mmCIF file of C-alpha atoms in Angstrom:
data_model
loop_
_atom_site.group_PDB
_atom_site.id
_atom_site.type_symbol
_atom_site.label_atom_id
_atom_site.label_comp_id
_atom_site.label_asym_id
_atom_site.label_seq_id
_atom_site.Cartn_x
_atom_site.Cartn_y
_atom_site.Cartn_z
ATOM 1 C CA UNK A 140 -8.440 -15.535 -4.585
ATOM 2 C CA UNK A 141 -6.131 -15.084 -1.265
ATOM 3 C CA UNK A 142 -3.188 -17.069 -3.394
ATOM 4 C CA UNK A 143 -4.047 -14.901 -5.999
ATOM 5 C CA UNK A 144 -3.775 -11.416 -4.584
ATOM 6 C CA UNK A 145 -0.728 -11.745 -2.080
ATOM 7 C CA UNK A 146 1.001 -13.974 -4.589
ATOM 8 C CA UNK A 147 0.513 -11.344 -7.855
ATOM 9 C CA UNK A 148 3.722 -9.233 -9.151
ATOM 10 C CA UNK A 149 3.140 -6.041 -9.611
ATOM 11 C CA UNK A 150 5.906 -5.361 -12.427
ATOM 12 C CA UNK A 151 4.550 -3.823 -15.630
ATOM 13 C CA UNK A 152 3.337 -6.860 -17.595
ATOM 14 C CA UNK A 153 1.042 -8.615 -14.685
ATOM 15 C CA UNK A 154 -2.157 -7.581 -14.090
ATOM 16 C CA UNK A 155 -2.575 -5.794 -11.088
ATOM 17 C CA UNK A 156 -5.567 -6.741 -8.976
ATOM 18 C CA UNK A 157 -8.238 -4.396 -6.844
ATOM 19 C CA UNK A 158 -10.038 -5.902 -3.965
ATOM 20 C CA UNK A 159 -13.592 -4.380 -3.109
ATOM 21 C CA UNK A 160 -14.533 -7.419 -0.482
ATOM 22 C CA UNK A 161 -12.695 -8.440 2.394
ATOM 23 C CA UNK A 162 -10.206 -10.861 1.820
ATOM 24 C CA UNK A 163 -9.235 -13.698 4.303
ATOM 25 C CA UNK A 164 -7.596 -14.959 5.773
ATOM 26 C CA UNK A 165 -6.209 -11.786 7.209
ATOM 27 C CA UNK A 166 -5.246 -10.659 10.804
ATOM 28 C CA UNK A 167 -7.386 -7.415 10.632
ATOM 29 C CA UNK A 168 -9.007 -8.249 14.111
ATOM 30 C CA UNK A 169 -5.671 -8.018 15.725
ATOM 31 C CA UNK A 170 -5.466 -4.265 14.341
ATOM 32 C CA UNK A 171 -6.545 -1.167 16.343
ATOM 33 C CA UNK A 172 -9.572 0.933 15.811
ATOM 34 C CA UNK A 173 -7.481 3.568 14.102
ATOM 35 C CA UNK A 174 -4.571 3.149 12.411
ATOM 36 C CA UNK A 175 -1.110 5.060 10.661
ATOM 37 C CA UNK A 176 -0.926 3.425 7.180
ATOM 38 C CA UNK A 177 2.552 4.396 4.974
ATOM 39 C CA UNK A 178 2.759 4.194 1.104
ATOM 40 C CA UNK A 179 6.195 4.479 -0.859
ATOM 41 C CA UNK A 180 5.293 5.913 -4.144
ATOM 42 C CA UNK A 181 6.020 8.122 -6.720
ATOM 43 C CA UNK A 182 4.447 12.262 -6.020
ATOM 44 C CA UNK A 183 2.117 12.013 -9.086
ATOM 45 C CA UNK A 184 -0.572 9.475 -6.770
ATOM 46 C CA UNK A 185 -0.276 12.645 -4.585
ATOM 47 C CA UNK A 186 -0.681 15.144 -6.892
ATOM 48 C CA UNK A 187 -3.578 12.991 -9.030
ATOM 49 C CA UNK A 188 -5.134 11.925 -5.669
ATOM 50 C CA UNK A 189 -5.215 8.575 -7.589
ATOM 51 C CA UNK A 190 -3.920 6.384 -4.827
ATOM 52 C CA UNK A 191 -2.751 2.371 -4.914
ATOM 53 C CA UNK A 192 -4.873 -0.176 -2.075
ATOM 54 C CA UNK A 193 -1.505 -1.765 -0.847
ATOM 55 C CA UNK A 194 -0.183 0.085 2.256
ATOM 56 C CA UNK A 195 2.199 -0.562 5.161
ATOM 57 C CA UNK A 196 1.700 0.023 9.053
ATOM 58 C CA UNK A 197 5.744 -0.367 8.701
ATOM 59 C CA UNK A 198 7.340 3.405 7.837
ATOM 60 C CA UNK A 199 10.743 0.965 7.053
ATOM 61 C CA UNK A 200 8.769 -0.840 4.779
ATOM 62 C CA UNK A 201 6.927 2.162 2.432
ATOM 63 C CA UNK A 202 10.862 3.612 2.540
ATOM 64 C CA UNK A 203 11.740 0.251 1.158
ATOM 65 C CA UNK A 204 9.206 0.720 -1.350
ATOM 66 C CA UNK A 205 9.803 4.450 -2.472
ATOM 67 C CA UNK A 206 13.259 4.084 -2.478
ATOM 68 C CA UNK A 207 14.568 0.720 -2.730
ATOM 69 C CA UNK A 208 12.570 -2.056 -4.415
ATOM 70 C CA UNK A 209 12.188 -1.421 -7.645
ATOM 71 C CA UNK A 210 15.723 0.847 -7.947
ATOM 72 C CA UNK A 211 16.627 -1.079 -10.780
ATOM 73 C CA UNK A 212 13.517 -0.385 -12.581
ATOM 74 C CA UNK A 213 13.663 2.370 -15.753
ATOM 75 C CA UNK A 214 10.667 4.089 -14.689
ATOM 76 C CA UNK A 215 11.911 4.646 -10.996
ATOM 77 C CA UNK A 216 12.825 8.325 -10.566
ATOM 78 C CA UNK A 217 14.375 8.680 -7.221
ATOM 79 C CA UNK A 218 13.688 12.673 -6.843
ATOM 80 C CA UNK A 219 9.555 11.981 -7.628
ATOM 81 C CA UNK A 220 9.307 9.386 -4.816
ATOM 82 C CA UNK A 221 7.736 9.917 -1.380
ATOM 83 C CA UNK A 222 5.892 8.478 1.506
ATOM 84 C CA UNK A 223 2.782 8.955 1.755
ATOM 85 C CA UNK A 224 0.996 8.976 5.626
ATOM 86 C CA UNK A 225 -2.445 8.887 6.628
ATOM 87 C CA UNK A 226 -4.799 7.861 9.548
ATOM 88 C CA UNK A 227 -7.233 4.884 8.107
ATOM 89 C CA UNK A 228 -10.026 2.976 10.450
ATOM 90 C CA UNK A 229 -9.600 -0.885 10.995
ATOM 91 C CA UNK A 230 -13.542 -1.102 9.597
ATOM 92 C CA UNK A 231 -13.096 -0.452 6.151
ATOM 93 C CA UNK A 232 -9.581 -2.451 5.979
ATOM 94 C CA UNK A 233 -9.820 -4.955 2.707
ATOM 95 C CA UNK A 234 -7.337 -7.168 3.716
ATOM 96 C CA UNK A 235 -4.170 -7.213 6.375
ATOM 97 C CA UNK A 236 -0.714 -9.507 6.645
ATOM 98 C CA UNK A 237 1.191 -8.391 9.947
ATOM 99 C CA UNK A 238 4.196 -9.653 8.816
ATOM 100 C CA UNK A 239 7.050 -9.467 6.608
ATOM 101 C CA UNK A 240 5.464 -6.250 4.919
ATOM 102 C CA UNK A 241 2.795 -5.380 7.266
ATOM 103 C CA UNK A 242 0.419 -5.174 4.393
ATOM 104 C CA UNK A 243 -2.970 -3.104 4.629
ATOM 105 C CA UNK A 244 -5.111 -3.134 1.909
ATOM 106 C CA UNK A 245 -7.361 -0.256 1.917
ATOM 107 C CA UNK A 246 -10.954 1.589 0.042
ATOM 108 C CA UNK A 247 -9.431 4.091 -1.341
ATOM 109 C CA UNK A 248 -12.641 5.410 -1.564
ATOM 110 C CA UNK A 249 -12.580 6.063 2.101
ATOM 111 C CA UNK A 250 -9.296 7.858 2.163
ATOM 112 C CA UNK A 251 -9.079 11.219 3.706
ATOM 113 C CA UNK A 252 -6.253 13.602 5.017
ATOM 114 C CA UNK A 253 -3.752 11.929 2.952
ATOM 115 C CA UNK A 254 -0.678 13.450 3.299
ATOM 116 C CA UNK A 255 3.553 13.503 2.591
ATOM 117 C CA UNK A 256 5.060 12.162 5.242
ATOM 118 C CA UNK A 257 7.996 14.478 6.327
#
């Protein structure tokens, strides 16, 4: 399942798969209590308040992600993408990498105070 989930593309054709159990290995112990979690995505998760699991604790890395990674992609719209910001407790992370994309999967059930980072 670990193989599974950090190994998956996330391009149009592959699935894309939702966690609702912790996943490990992870590093989530070496996280504090609170923390800032970035997204790079397009305005209408905003808007819809329909939000993806996959964050970053990197700001570089969610600019990478609005911005950069999938640039040669049709459906990429540079003037709808943003970065999204909010404050998310360590206890209901899903899973966490600290490295390479500081991944943070999240409940986006237990999102609050979501907002564009400026």
């Amino acid at each position: 399942l670990h193989q599974l989930y950090t190994r998956q593309e996330n391009e149009c054709w592959h699935p894309k798969i939702k966690l609702t159990e912790v996943l490990e290995p992870n590093d989530i112990d070496s996280l504090p209590q609170d923390i800032i979690l970035y997204r790079g995505c397009d305005i209408s998760e905003f808007k819809k308040k329909s939000f993806g699991q996959a964050w970053t604790t990197s700001l570089e890395i969610a600019k990478k992600f609005a911005y950069d990674y999938y640039a040669n992609q049709d459906w990429l719209q540079k003037n709808t993408r943003v970065i999204l910001e909010t404050k998310y407790s360590n206890k209901n992370v899903l899973f966490s990498n600290q490295s390479i994309e500081y991944e943070i999967v999240v409940d986006v059930d237990k999102l609050m105070d979501v907002s564009i980072f400026a």
